CSV table of N, CA, C and O in Angstrom, one decimal:
chain,number,residue,atom,x,y,z
A,1,UNK,N,19.5,5.2,8.1
A,1,UNK,CA,18.3,4.8,8.8
A,1,UNK,C,17.9,3.4,8.3
A,1,UNK,O,17.7,3.2,7.2
A,2,UNK,N,17.7,2.5,9.3
A,2,UNK,CA,17.3,1.1,8.9
A,2,UNK,C,15.8,1.0,9.1
A,2,UNK,O,15.3,1.3,10.2
A,3,UNK,N,15.1,0.5,8.1
A,3,UNK,CA,13.7,0.3,8.2
A,3,UNK,C,13.5,-1.1,8.5
A,3,UNK,O,14.0,-2.0,7.9
A,4,UNK,N,12.7,-1.4,9.6
A,4,UNK,CA,12.5,-2.7,10.1
A,4,UNK,C,11.1,-3.2,9.6
A,4,UNK,O,10.2,-2.5,9.6
A,5,UNK,N,11.1,-4.5,9.2
A,5,UNK,CA,9.9,-5.2,8.8
A,5,UNK,C,9.4,-6.0,10.0
A,5,UNK,O,10.2,-6.8,10.6
A,6,UNK,N,8.2,-5.9,10.3
A,6,UNK,CA,7.6,-6.6,11.5
A,6,UNK,C,6.3,-7.3,11.1
A,6,UNK,O,5.4,-6.6,10.5
A,7,UNK,N,6.2,-8.6,11.4
A,7,UNK,CA,4.9,-9.3,11.1
A,7,UNK,C,4.1,-9.4,12.3
A,7,UNK,O,4.6,-9.5,13.4
A,8,UNK,N,2.7,-9.3,12.1
A,8,UNK,CA,1.8,-9.4,13.2
A,8,UNK,C,0.8,-10.5,13.0
A,8,UNK,O,0.2,-10.6,11.9
A,9,UNK,N,0.6,-11.3,14.1
A,9,UNK,CA,-0.5,-12.3,14.2
A,9,UNK,C,-1.3,-11.7,15.3
A,9,UNK,O,-0.9,-11.5,16.4
A,10,UNK,N,-2.6,-11.4,15.0
A,10,UNK,CA,-3.5,-10.7,15.9
A,10,UNK,C,-4.4,-11.7,16.7
A,10,UNK,O,-5.1,-12.5,16.1
A,11,UNK,N,-4.4,-11.5,18.0
A,11,UNK,CA,-5.3,-12.3,18.8
A,11,UNK,C,-6.7,-12.0,18.5
A,11,UNK,O,-7.1,-10.9,18.3
A,12,UNK,N,-7.5,-13.1,18.4
A,12,UNK,CA,-8.9,-13.0,18.1
A,12,UNK,C,-9.3,-13.1,16.6
A,12,UNK,O,-10.4,-13.2,16.3
A,13,UNK,N,-8.2,-13.2,15.8
A,13,UNK,CA,-8.5,-13.4,14.3
A,13,UNK,C,-8.3,-14.9,14.0
A,13,UNK,O,-7.5,-15.6,14.7
A,14,UNK,N,-8.9,-15.4,13.0
A,14,UNK,CA,-8.8,-16.8,12.7
A,14,UNK,C,-7.3,-17.1,12.1
A,14,UNK,O,-6.6,-16.2,11.7
A,15,UNK,N,-7.0,-18.3,12.2
A,15,UNK,CA,-5.7,-18.7,11.6
A,15,UNK,C,-5.6,-18.4,10.1
A,15,UNK,O,-6.7,-18.7,9.5
A,16,UNK,N,-4.5,-18.0,9.6
A,16,UNK,CA,-4.5,-17.8,8.1
A,16,UNK,C,-4.7,-19.1,7.4
A,16,UNK,O,-4.4,-20.2,7.9
A,17,UNK,N,-5.4,-19.0,6.3
A,17,UNK,CA,-5.7,-20.1,5.5
A,17,UNK,C,-4.6,-20.5,4.5
A,17,UNK,O,-4.7,-21.4,3.7
A,18,UNK,N,-3.5,-19.7,4.5
A,18,UNK,CA,-2.4,-19.9,3.6
A,18,UNK,C,-1.2,-19.4,4.2
A,18,UNK,O,-1.1,-19.1,5.4
A,19,UNK,N,-0.1,-19.1,3.4
A,19,UNK,CA,1.2,-18.7,3.9
A,19,UNK,C,1.2,-17.1,4.0
A,19,UNK,O,1.7,-16.5,3.0
A,20,UNK,N,0.6,-16.5,5.0
A,20,UNK,CA,0.6,-15.1,5.2
A,20,UNK,C,0.4,-14.8,6.6
A,20,UNK,O,0.1,-15.7,7.4
A,21,UNK,N,0.5,-13.5,7.0
A,21,UNK,CA,0.3,-13.1,8.3
A,21,UNK,C,-0.8,-12.0,8.3
A,21,UNK,O,-1.2,-11.5,7.2
A,22,UNK,N,-1.4,-11.6,9.4
A,22,UNK,CA,-2.5,-10.7,9.5
A,22,UNK,C,-2.1,-9.3,9.0
A,22,UNK,O,-2.9,-8.6,8.4
A,23,UNK,N,-0.9,-8.9,9.3
A,23,UNK,CA,-0.4,-7.5,8.9
A,23,UNK,C,1.1,-7.5,8.9
A,23,UNK,O,1.7,-8.3,9.7
A,24,UNK,N,1.6,-6.6,8.2
A,24,UNK,CA,3.1,-6.4,8.1
A,24,UNK,C,3.3,-4.9,8.2
A,24,UNK,O,2.8,-4.1,7.5
A,25,UNK,N,4.2,-4.5,9.2
A,25,UNK,CA,4.6,-3.2,9.3
A,25,UNK,C,6.0,-3.0,8.6
A,25,UNK,O,6.9,-3.8,8.8
A,26,UNK,N,6.1,-2.0,7.8
A,26,UNK,CA,7.4,-1.6,7.2
A,26,UNK,C,7.5,-0.1,7.3
A,26,UNK,O,6.8,0.7,6.7
A,27,UNK,N,8.4,0.3,8.2
A,27,UNK,CA,8.6,1.7,8.5
A,27,UNK,C,7.3,2.2,9.1
A,27,UNK,O,6.8,1.6,10.1
A,28,UNK,N,6.8,3.3,8.6
A,28,UNK,CA,5.6,3.9,9.1
A,28,UNK,C,4.3,3.4,8.4
A,28,UNK,O,3.2,4.1,8.6
A,29,UNK,N,4.4,2.3,7.7
A,29,UNK,CA,3.2,1.8,7.0
A,29,UNK,C,2.8,0.4,7.6
A,29,UNK,O,3.7,-0.4,7.8
A,30,UNK,N,1.6,0.2,7.7
A,30,UNK,CA,1.1,-1.2,8.1
A,30,UNK,C,0.2,-1.6,6.9
A,30,UNK,O,-0.7,-0.9,6.5
A,31,UNK,N,0.5,-2.8,6.4
A,31,UNK,CA,-0.3,-3.5,5.4
A,31,UNK,C,-1.1,-4.6,6.0
A,31,UNK,O,-0.6,-5.6,6.5
A,32,UNK,N,-2.5,-4.4,6.0
A,32,UNK,CA,-3.4,-5.4,6.6
A,32,UNK,C,-3.8,-6.3,5.5
A,32,UNK,O,-4.4,-5.9,4.5
A,33,UNK,N,-3.6,-7.6,5.7
A,33,UNK,CA,-4.0,-8.6,4.8
A,33,UNK,C,-5.5,-8.6,4.6
A,33,UNK,O,-6.3,-8.1,5.5
A,34,UNK,N,-6.0,-9.2,3.5
A,34,UNK,CA,-7.5,-9.3,3.3
A,34,UNK,C,-8.2,-9.9,4.5
A,34,UNK,O,-7.8,-11.0,4.9
A,35,UNK,N,-9.2,-9.1,5.0
A,35,UNK,CA,-10.0,-9.6,6.1
A,35,UNK,C,-11.3,-10.0,5.6
A,35,UNK,O,-11.9,-9.4,4.8
A,36,UNK,N,-11.8,-11.2,6.2
A,36,UNK,CA,-13.1,-11.7,5.8
A,36,UNK,C,-13.9,-11.9,7.0
A,36,UNK,O,-13.5,-11.7,8.1
A,37,UNK,N,-15.1,-12.4,6.8
A,37,UNK,CA,-16.1,-12.5,7.9
A,37,UNK,C,-16.0,-13.8,8.6
A,37,UNK,O,-16.9,-14.6,8.6
A,38,UNK,N,-14.8,-14.1,9.2
A,38,UNK,CA,-14.6,-15.2,10.0
A,38,UNK,C,-14.4,-14.8,11.4
A,38,UNK,O,-13.7,-13.8,11.7
A,39,UNK,N,-14.9,-15.6,12.3
A,39,UNK,CA,-14.6,-15.3,13.8
A,39,UNK,C,-13.3,-16.0,14.2
A,39,UNK,O,-12.6,-16.6,13.3
A,40,UNK,N,-13.0,-15.9,15.4
A,40,UNK,CA,-11.7,-16.4,15.9
A,40,UNK,C,-11.6,-17.9,15.7
A,40,UNK,O,-10.5,-18.5,15.7
A,41,UNK,N,-12.7,-18.6,15.6
A,41,UNK,CA,-12.7,-20.1,15.4
A,41,UNK,C,-12.8,-20.5,13.9
A,41,UNK,O,-13.1,-21.6,13.6
A,42,UNK,N,-12.7,-19.5,13.0
A,42,UNK,CA,-12.8,-19.7,11.6
A,42,UNK,C,-14.2,-20.0,11.1
A,42,UNK,O,-14.3,-20.6,10.0
A,43,UNK,N,-15.2,-19.7,11.9
A,43,UNK,CA,-16.6,-19.8,11.4
A,43,UNK,C,-17.0,-18.6,10.6
A,43,UNK,O,-16.7,-17.5,11.0
A,44,UNK,N,-17.7,-18.9,9.5
A,44,UNK,CA,-18.2,-17.8,8.7
A,44,UNK,C,-19.3,-17.1,9.5
A,44,UNK,O,-20.3,-17.7,10.0
A,45,UNK,N,-19.2,-15.7,9.6
A,45,UNK,CA,-20.3,-14.9,10.3
A,45,UNK,C,-21.1,-14.3,9.2
A,45,UNK,O,-20.7,-13.8,8.3
A,46,UNK,N,-22.5,-14.4,9.4
A,46,UNK,CA,-23.4,-13.8,8.5
A,46,UNK,C,-23.5,-14.5,7.2
A,46,UNK,O,-23.5,-13.9,6.1
A,47,UNK,N,-23.7,-15.8,7.2
A,47,UNK,CA,-23.9,-16.6,5.9
A,47,UNK,C,-25.1,-15.9,5.2
A,47,UNK,O,-26.1,-15.7,5.8
A,48,UNK,N,-24.9,-15.7,3.9
A,48,UNK,CA,-25.9,-15.2,3.0
A,48,UNK,C,-26.4,-13.7,3.4
A,48,UNK,O,-27.4,-13.3,3.0
A,49,UNK,N,-25.5,-13.0,4.2
A,49,UNK,CA,-25.9,-11.7,4.7
A,49,UNK,C,-24.6,-10.8,4.6
A,49,UNK,O,-23.8,-10.7,5.5
A,50,UNK,N,-24.5,-10.1,3.4
A,50,UNK,CA,-23.3,-9.3,3.2
A,50,UNK,C,-23.2,-8.2,4.2
A,50,UNK,O,-22.0,-7.8,4.5
A,51,UNK,N,-24.3,-7.7,4.7
A,51,UNK,CA,-24.2,-6.6,5.7
A,51,UNK,C,-23.5,-7.1,7.0
A,51,UNK,O,-22.6,-6.5,7.6
A,52,UNK,N,-24.0,-8.3,7.5
A,52,UNK,CA,-23.4,-8.8,8.7
A,52,UNK,C,-21.9,-9.3,8.5
A,52,UNK,O,-21.1,-9.1,9.3
A,53,UNK,N,-21.6,-9.7,7.2
A,53,UNK,CA,-20.3,-10.1,6.9
A,53,UNK,C,-19.4,-8.8,6.9
A,53,UNK,O,-18.3,-8.8,7.5
A,54,UNK,N,-19.9,-7.7,6.4
A,54,UNK,CA,-19.1,-6.4,6.4
A,54,UNK,C,-18.9,-6.0,7.9
A,54,UNK,O,-17.8,-5.6,8.2
A,55,UNK,N,-19.9,-6.1,8.7
A,55,UNK,CA,-19.7,-5.8,10.1
A,55,UNK,C,-18.5,-6.6,10.7
A,55,UNK,O,-17.7,-6.1,11.5
A,56,UNK,N,-18.5,-7.9,10.5
A,56,UNK,CA,-17.5,-8.8,11.0
A,56,UNK,C,-16.1,-8.4,10.4
A,56,UNK,O,-15.1,-8.4,11.1
A,57,UNK,N,-16.0,-8.1,9.1
A,57,UNK,CA,-14.8,-7.7,8.5
A,57,UNK,C,-14.2,-6.4,9.3
A,57,UNK,O,-13.0,-6.4,9.6
A,58,UNK,N,-15.1,-5.5,9.5
A,58,UNK,CA,-14.6,-4.2,10.2
A,58,UNK,C,-14.3,-4.5,11.7
A,58,UNK,O,-13.4,-3.8,12.2
A,59,UNK,N,-15.0,-5.4,12.3
A,59,UNK,CA,-14.6,-5.8,13.7
A,59,UNK,C,-13.2,-6.4,13.7
A,59,UNK,O,-12.4,-6.1,14.5
A,60,UNK,N,-13.0,-7.2,12.7
A,60,UNK,CA,-11.6,-7.8,12.5
A,60,UNK,C,-10.6,-6.7,12.3
A,60,UNK,O,-9.5,-6.8,12.8
A,61,UNK,N,-10.9,-5.7,11.4
A,61,UNK,CA,-10.0,-4.7,11.2
A,61,UNK,C,-9.7,-3.9,12.4
A,61,UNK,O,-8.5,-3.5,12.7
A,62,UNK,N,-10.7,-3.6,13.2
A,62,UNK,CA,-10.5,-2.9,14.5
A,62,UNK,C,-9.5,-3.7,15.4
A,62,UNK,O,-8.7,-3.1,16.1
A,63,UNK,N,-9.6,-5.0,15.4
A,63,UNK,CA,-8.7,-5.8,16.2
A,63,UNK,C,-7.2,-5.6,15.8
A,63,UNK,O,-6.3,-5.5,16.6
A,64,UNK,N,-7.1,-5.6,14.4
A,64,UNK,CA,-5.7,-5.3,13.9
A,64,UNK,C,-5.2,-3.9,14.3
A,64,UNK,O,-4.1,-3.8,14.8
A,65,UNK,N,-6.1,-2.9,14.1
A,65,UNK,CA,-5.7,-1.6,14.4
A,65,UNK,C,-5.4,-1.4,15.9
A,65,UNK,O,-4.4,-0.8,16.3
A,66,UNK,N,-6.2,-2.0,16.8
A,66,UNK,CA,-6.0,-1.9,18.2
A,66,UNK,C,-4.7,-2.6,18.6
A,66,UNK,O,-4.0,-2.1,19.5
A,67,UNK,N,-4.4,-3.7,17.9
A,67,UNK,CA,-3.2,-4.5,18.3
A,67,UNK,C,-1.9,-3.7,18.0
A,67,UNK,O,-0.8,-4.0,18.6
A,68,UNK,N,-1.9,-2.7,17.2
A,68,UNK,CA,-0.7,-1.9,16.9
A,68,UNK,C,-0.8,-0.5,17.4
A,68,UNK,O,0.0,0.4,17.1
A,69,UNK,N,-1.9,-0.2,18.3
A,69,UNK,CA,-2.1,1.1,18.8
A,69,UNK,C,-2.5,2.1,17.8
A,69,UNK,O,-2.2,3.3,18.0
A,70,UNK,N,-3.3,1.7,16.8
A,70,UNK,CA,-3.7,2.6,15.8
A,70,UNK,C,-5.2,2.7,15.8
A,70,UNK,O,-5.9,2.2,16.7
A,71,UNK,N,-5.8,3.5,14.9
A,71,UNK,CA,-7.2,3.7,14.9
A,71,UNK,C,-7.7,3.9,13.4
A,71,UNK,O,-6.8,4.0,12.5
A,72,UNK,N,-9.0,4.0,13.2
A,72,UNK,CA,-9.5,4.2,11.9
A,72,UNK,C,-9.0,5.5,11.2
A,72,UNK,O,-8.9,5.6,10.0
A,73,UNK,N,-8.6,6.5,12.1
A,73,UNK,CA,-8.1,7.7,11.6
A,73,UNK,C,-6.8,7.6,10.8
A,73,UNK,O,-6.4,8.4,10.0
A,74,UNK,N,-6.1,6.5,11.0
A,74,UNK,CA,-4.8,6.2,10.4
A,74,UNK,C,-4.9,5.4,9.1
A,74,UNK,O,-3.9,5.2,8.4
A,75,UNK,N,-6.1,4.9,8.8
A,75,UNK,CA,-6.3,4.1,7.6
A,75,UNK,C,-6.2,5.0,6.4
A,75,UNK,O,-7.0,6.0,6.2
A,76,UNK,N,-5.3,4.7,5.5
A,76,UNK,CA,-5.0,5.6,4.3
A,76,UNK,C,-5.8,5.1,3.1
A,76,UNK,O,-6.2,5.8,2.3
A,77,UNK,N,-5.9,3.7,3.0
A,77,UNK,CA,-6.4,3.1,1.7
A,77,UNK,C,-7.1,1.8,2.1
A,77,UNK,O,-6.5,1.0,2.8
A,78,UNK,N,-8.2,1.5,1.5
A,78,UNK,CA,-8.8,0.2,1.6
A,78,UNK,C,-9.1,-0.3,0.2
A,78,UNK,O,-9.4,0.5,-0.8
A,79,UNK,N,-9.0,-1.6,0.0
A,79,UNK,CA,-9.5,-2.3,-1.2
A,79,UNK,C,-10.6,-3.2,-0.8
A,79,UNK,O,-10.3,-4.1,0.1
A,80,UNK,N,-11.7,-3.1,-1.4
A,80,UNK,CA,-12.9,-3.9,-1.0
A,80,UNK,C,-13.2,-4.9,-2.2
A,80,UNK,O,-13.3,-4.4,-3.3
A,81,UNK,N,-13.3,-6.1,-1.9
A,81,UNK,CA,-13.6,-7.2,-2.9
A,81,UNK,C,-15.0,-7.7,-2.5
A,81,UNK,O,-15.2,-8.1,-1.4
A,82,UNK,N,-15.9,-7.6,-3.5
A,82,UNK,CA,-17.3,-8.1,-3.3
A,82,UNK,C,-17.5,-9.2,-4.4
A,82,UNK,O,-17.1,-9.0,-5.6
A,83,UNK,N,-18.3,-10.2,-4.0
A,83,UNK,CA,-18.7,-11.2,-5.0
A,83,UNK,C,-19.9,-10.7,-5.8
A,83,UNK,O,-20.2,-11.3,-6.8
A,84,UNK,N,-20.5,-9.7,-5.3
A,84,UNK,CA,-21.6,-9.1,-6.1
A,84,UNK,C,-21.5,-7.6,-6.0
A,84,UNK,O,-21.8,-7.0,-4.9
A,85,UNK,N,-21.1,-6.9,-7.0
A,85,UNK,CA,-20.9,-5.4,-7.0
A,85,UNK,C,-22.1,-4.7,-6.6
A,85,UNK,O,-22.1,-3.6,-6.1
A,86,UNK,N,-23.3,-5.3,-6.9
A,86,UNK,CA,-24.6,-4.7,-6.5
A,86,UNK,C,-24.7,-4.6,-5.0
A,86,UNK,O,-25.6,-3.8,-4.5
A,87,UNK,N,-23.9,-5.2,-4.2
A,87,UNK,CA,-24.0,-5.1,-2.7
A,87,UNK,C,-23.3,-3.8,-2.2
A,87,UNK,O,-23.4,-3.6,-1.0
A,88,UNK,N,-22.7,-3.1,-3.1
A,88,UNK,CA,-22.0,-1.9,-2.6
A,88,UNK,C,-22.9,-1.0,-1.8
A,88,UNK,O,-22.5,-0.5,-0.7
A,89,UNK,N,-24.1,-0.7,-2.2
A,89,UNK,CA,-25.0,0.1,-1.5
A,89,UNK,C,-25.4,-0.4,-0.2
A,89,UNK,O,-25.7,0.3,0.8
A,90,UNK,N,-25.3,-1.7,0.0
A,90,UNK,CA,-25.7,-2.4,1.3
A,90,UNK,C,-24.6,-2.3,2.3
A,90,UNK,O,-24.8,-2.2,3.5
A,91,UNK,N,-23.3,-2.3,1.8
A,91,UNK,CA,-22.2,-2.2,2.7
A,91,UNK,C,-21.7,-0.8,3.0
A,91,UNK,O,-21.0,-0.6,4.0
A,92,UNK,N,-22.1,0.1,2.2
A,92,UNK,CA,-21.6,1.5,2.4
A,92,UNK,C,-22.0,2.1,3.8
A,92,UNK,O,-21.2,2.7,4.4
A,93,UNK,N,-23.2,1.8,4.3
A,93,UNK,CA,-23.5,2.3,5.6
A,93,UNK,C,-22.6,1.7,6.7
A,93,UNK,O,-22.3,2.4,7.7
A,94,UNK,N,-22.2,0.5,6.5
A,94,UNK,CA,-21.4,-0.2,7.5
A,94,UNK,C,-20.0,0.5,7.4
A,94,UNK,O,-19.4,0.7,8.5
A,95,UNK,N,-19.5,0.8,6.3
A,95,UNK,CA,-18.2,1.5,6.1
A,95,UNK,C,-18.3,2.8,6.8
A,95,UNK,O,-17.4,3.2,7.5
A,96,UNK,N,-19.4,3.6,6.5
A,96,UNK,CA,-19.5,4.9,7.1
A,96,UNK,C,-19.6,4.8,8.6
A,96,UNK,O,-19.1,5.7,9.3
A,97,UNK,N,-20.3,3.8,9.1
A,97,UNK,CA,-20.4,3.6,10.6
A,97,UNK,C,-19.0,3.4,11.2
A,97,UNK,O,-18.6,3.9,12.2
A,98,UNK,N,-18.2,2.6,10.5
A,98,UNK,CA,-16.8,2.2,11.0
A,98,UNK,C,-15.9,3.4,10.9
A,98,UNK,O,-15.2,3.8,11.8
A,99,UNK,N,-15.9,4.1,9.7
A,99,UNK,CA,-14.9,5.2,9.5
A,99,UNK,C,-15.4,6.6,10.0
A,99,UNK,O,-14.6,7.5,10.2
A,100,UNK,N,-16.7,6.7,10.2
A,100,UNK,CA,-17.2,8.0,10.6
A,100,UNK,C,-16.8,9.1,9.6
A,100,UNK,O,-17.1,9.0,8.4
A,101,UNK,N,-16.2,10.2,10.1
A,101,UNK,CA,-15.8,11.3,9.2
A,101,UNK,C,-14.5,11.0,8.4
A,101,UNK,O,-14.2,11.8,7.5
A,102,UNK,N,-13.8,9.9,8.7
A,102,UNK,CA,-12.6,9.6,8.0
A,102,UNK,C,-12.9,9.0,6.6
A,102,UNK,O,-13.8,8.1,6.5
A,103,UNK,N,-12.2,9.5,5.6
A,103,UNK,CA,-12.5,9.0,4.2
A,103,UNK,C,-11.2,8.5,3.6
A,103,UNK,O,-10.5,9.3,3.0
A,104,UNK,N,-10.9,7.2,3.8
A,104,UNK,CA,-9.7,6.7,3.2
A,104,UNK,C,-9.8,6.6,1.7
A,104,UNK,O,-10.9,6.5,1.1
A,105,UNK,N,-8.7,6.6,1.0
A,105,UNK,CA,-8.7,6.2,-0.5
A,105,UNK,C,-9.3,4.8,-0.6
A,105,UNK,O,-9.2,4.0,0.4
A,106,UNK,N,-9.9,4.5,-1.7
A,106,UNK,CA,-10.6,3.2,-1.7
A,106,UNK,C,-10.7,2.7,-3.2
A,106,UNK,O,-10.9,3.5,-4.1
A,107,UNK,N,-10.7,1.4,-3.3
A,107,UNK,CA,-10.9,0.7,-4.6
A,107,UNK,C,-11.9,-0.4,-4.3
A,107,UNK,O,-11.8,-1.1,-3.3
A,108,UNK,N,-12.8,-0.5,-5.2
A,108,UNK,CA,-13.9,-1.6,-5.1
A,108,UNK,C,-13.7,-2.5,-6.3
A,108,UNK,O,-13.7,-2.0,-7.4
A,109,UNK,N,-13.7,-3.8,-6.1
A,109,UNK,CA,-13.5,-4.8,-7.1
A,109,UNK,C,-14.5,-5.9,-7.0
A,109,UNK,O,-14.7,-6.4,-5.8
A,110,UNK,N,-15.2,-6.3,-8.1
A,110,UNK,CA,-16.0,-7.5,-8.0
A,110,UNK,C,-15.1,-8.7,-8.4
A,110,UNK,O,-14.4,-8.6,-9.3
A,111,UNK,N,-15.3,-9.8,-7.6
A,111,UNK,CA,-14.5,-11.0,-7.8
A,111,UNK,C,-15.6,-12.1,-8.0
A,111,UNK,O,-16.7,-12.1,-7.5
A,112,UNK,N,-15.1,-13.2,-8.6
A,112,UNK,CA,-16.1,-14.3,-8.8
A,112,UNK,C,-16.3,-15.2,-7.6
A,112,UNK,O,-17.3,-15.7,-7.4
A,113,UNK,N,-15.2,-15.2,-6.7
A,113,UNK,CA,-15.4,-16.0,-5.5
A,113,UNK,C,-14.2,-15.7,-4.6
A,113,UNK,O,-13.1,-15.2,-5.0
A,114,UNK,N,-14.5,-15.8,-3.3
A,114,UNK,CA,-13.4,-15.6,-2.3
A,114,UNK,C,-12.9,-17.0,-1.8
A,114,UNK,O,-13.4,-18.0,-2.2
A,115,UNK,N,-12.0,-17.0,-0.8
A,115,UNK,CA,-11.3,-18.2,-0.4
A,115,UNK,C,-12.3,-19.3,0.1
A,115,UNK,O,-12.0,-20.5,0.0
A,116,UNK,N,-13.4,-18.9,0.7
A,116,UNK,CA,-14.4,-19.8,1.2
A,116,UNK,C,-15.7,-19.4,0.5
A,116,UNK,O,-16.0,-18.2,0.4
A,117,UNK,N,-16.4,-20.3,-0.1
A,117,UNK,CA,-17.5,-20.0,-1.0
A,117,UNK,C,-18.6,-19.2,-0.4
A,117,UNK,O,-19.3,-18.4,-1.1
A,118,UNK,N,-18.8,-19.3,1.0
A,118,UNK,CA,-19.9,-18.5,1.6
A,118,UNK,C,-19.5,-17.1,1.8
A,118,UNK,O,-20.4,-16.2,2.1
A,119,UNK,N,-18.3,-16.7,1.7
A,119,UNK,CA,-17.8,-15.3,1.9
A,119,UNK,C,-18.2,-14.4,0.7
A,119,UNK,O,-18.1,-14.8,-0.4
A,120,UNK,N,-18.7,-13.2,1.1
A,120,UNK,CA,-19.2,-12.3,0.1
A,120,UNK,C,-18.3,-11.0,0.0
A,120,UNK,O,-18.5,-10.2,-0.9
A,121,UNK,N,-17.5,-10.7,1.0
A,121,UNK,CA,-16.7,-9.5,1.1
A,121,UNK,C,-15.3,-9.8,1.7
A,121,UNK,O,-15.2,-10.6,2.6
A,122,UNK,N,-14.3,-9.1,1.2
A,122,UNK,CA,-13.0,-9.1,1.8
A,122,UNK,C,-12.5,-7.7,1.7
A,122,UNK,O,-12.7,-7.0,0.7
A,123,UNK,N,-11.7,-7.2,2.7
A,123,UNK,CA,-11.2,-5.9,2.7
A,123,UNK,C,-9.7,-5.9,3.2
A,123,UNK,O,-9.4,-6.6,4.2
A,124,UNK,N,-8.9,-5.3,2.4
A,124,UNK,CA,-7.5,-5.1,2.8
A,124,UNK,C,-7.2,-3.6,3.0
A,124,UNK,O,-8.0,-2.8,2.5
A,125,UNK,N,-6.2,-3.3,3.8
A,125,UNK,CA,-6.0,-1.8,4.1
A,125,UNK,C,-4.5,-1.5,4.2
A,125,UNK,O,-3.7,-2.4,4.5
A,126,UNK,N,-4.2,-0.2,4.0
A,126,UNK,CA,-2.9,0.3,4.2
A,126,UNK,C,-3.1,1.4,5.3
A,126,UNK,O,-4.0,2.3,5.1
A,127,UNK,N,-2.2,1.4,6.3
A,127,UNK,CA,-2.4,2.3,7.5
A,127,UNK,C,-1.1,3.0,7.7
A,127,UNK,O,0.0,2.4,7.6
A,128,UNK,N,-1.2,4.3,8.0
A,128,UNK,CA,-0.1,5.1,8.4
A,128,UNK,C,0.1,5.0,9.9
A,128,UNK,O,-0.8,5.3,10.6
A,129,UNK,N,1.4,4.8,10.3
A,129,UNK,CA,1.7,4.6,11.7
A,129,UNK,C,2.6,5.6,12.3
A,129,UNK,O,3.3,5.3,13.3
A,130,UNK,N,2.7,6.7,11.7
A,130,UNK,CA,3.8,7.7,12.2
A,130,UNK,C,3.6,8.1,13.6
A,130,UNK,O,4.5,8.6,14.2
A,131,UNK,N,2.4,8.0,14.2
A,131,UNK,CA,2.1,8.4,15.6
A,131,UNK,C,1.8,7.3,16.5
A,131,UNK,O,1.2,7.5,17.6
A,132,UNK,N,2.2,6.0,16.1
A,132,UNK,CA,1.8,4.9,17.0
A,132,UNK,C,3.1,4.1,17.3
A,132,UNK,O,4.2,4.5,16.9
A,133,UNK,N,2.9,3.0,18.1
A,133,UNK,CA,4.0,2.2,18.6
A,133,UNK,C,5.1,2.0,17.5
A,133,UNK,O,4.9,1.6,16.4
């Protein structure tokens, strides 16, 4: 059996700021690159508001999932990077709203800064695709 590697650039997401793609499928796994609170024109959404930034991050994640015919039910693992670990309690309701009853494995890390200084949150994910395109 040959496992194929497939790269995805997703419509509606900003252009990558470096040498990467939005997601990579390898077999039945999809690896979603770190998503931040940028709109399709690379504008920061929710400056100084981690809650609004989290909403934008998860809107961007939904775009990736939709583009491969997947859903939040297929998200196996997320890694959340916050510039202020104290914001965890503020973003948890947004996560719960996005995932509903689904509880992916999760890691939370505080970082000193993200790629753009106004950004406060970044989330990457691993998704199982055994029932999708």
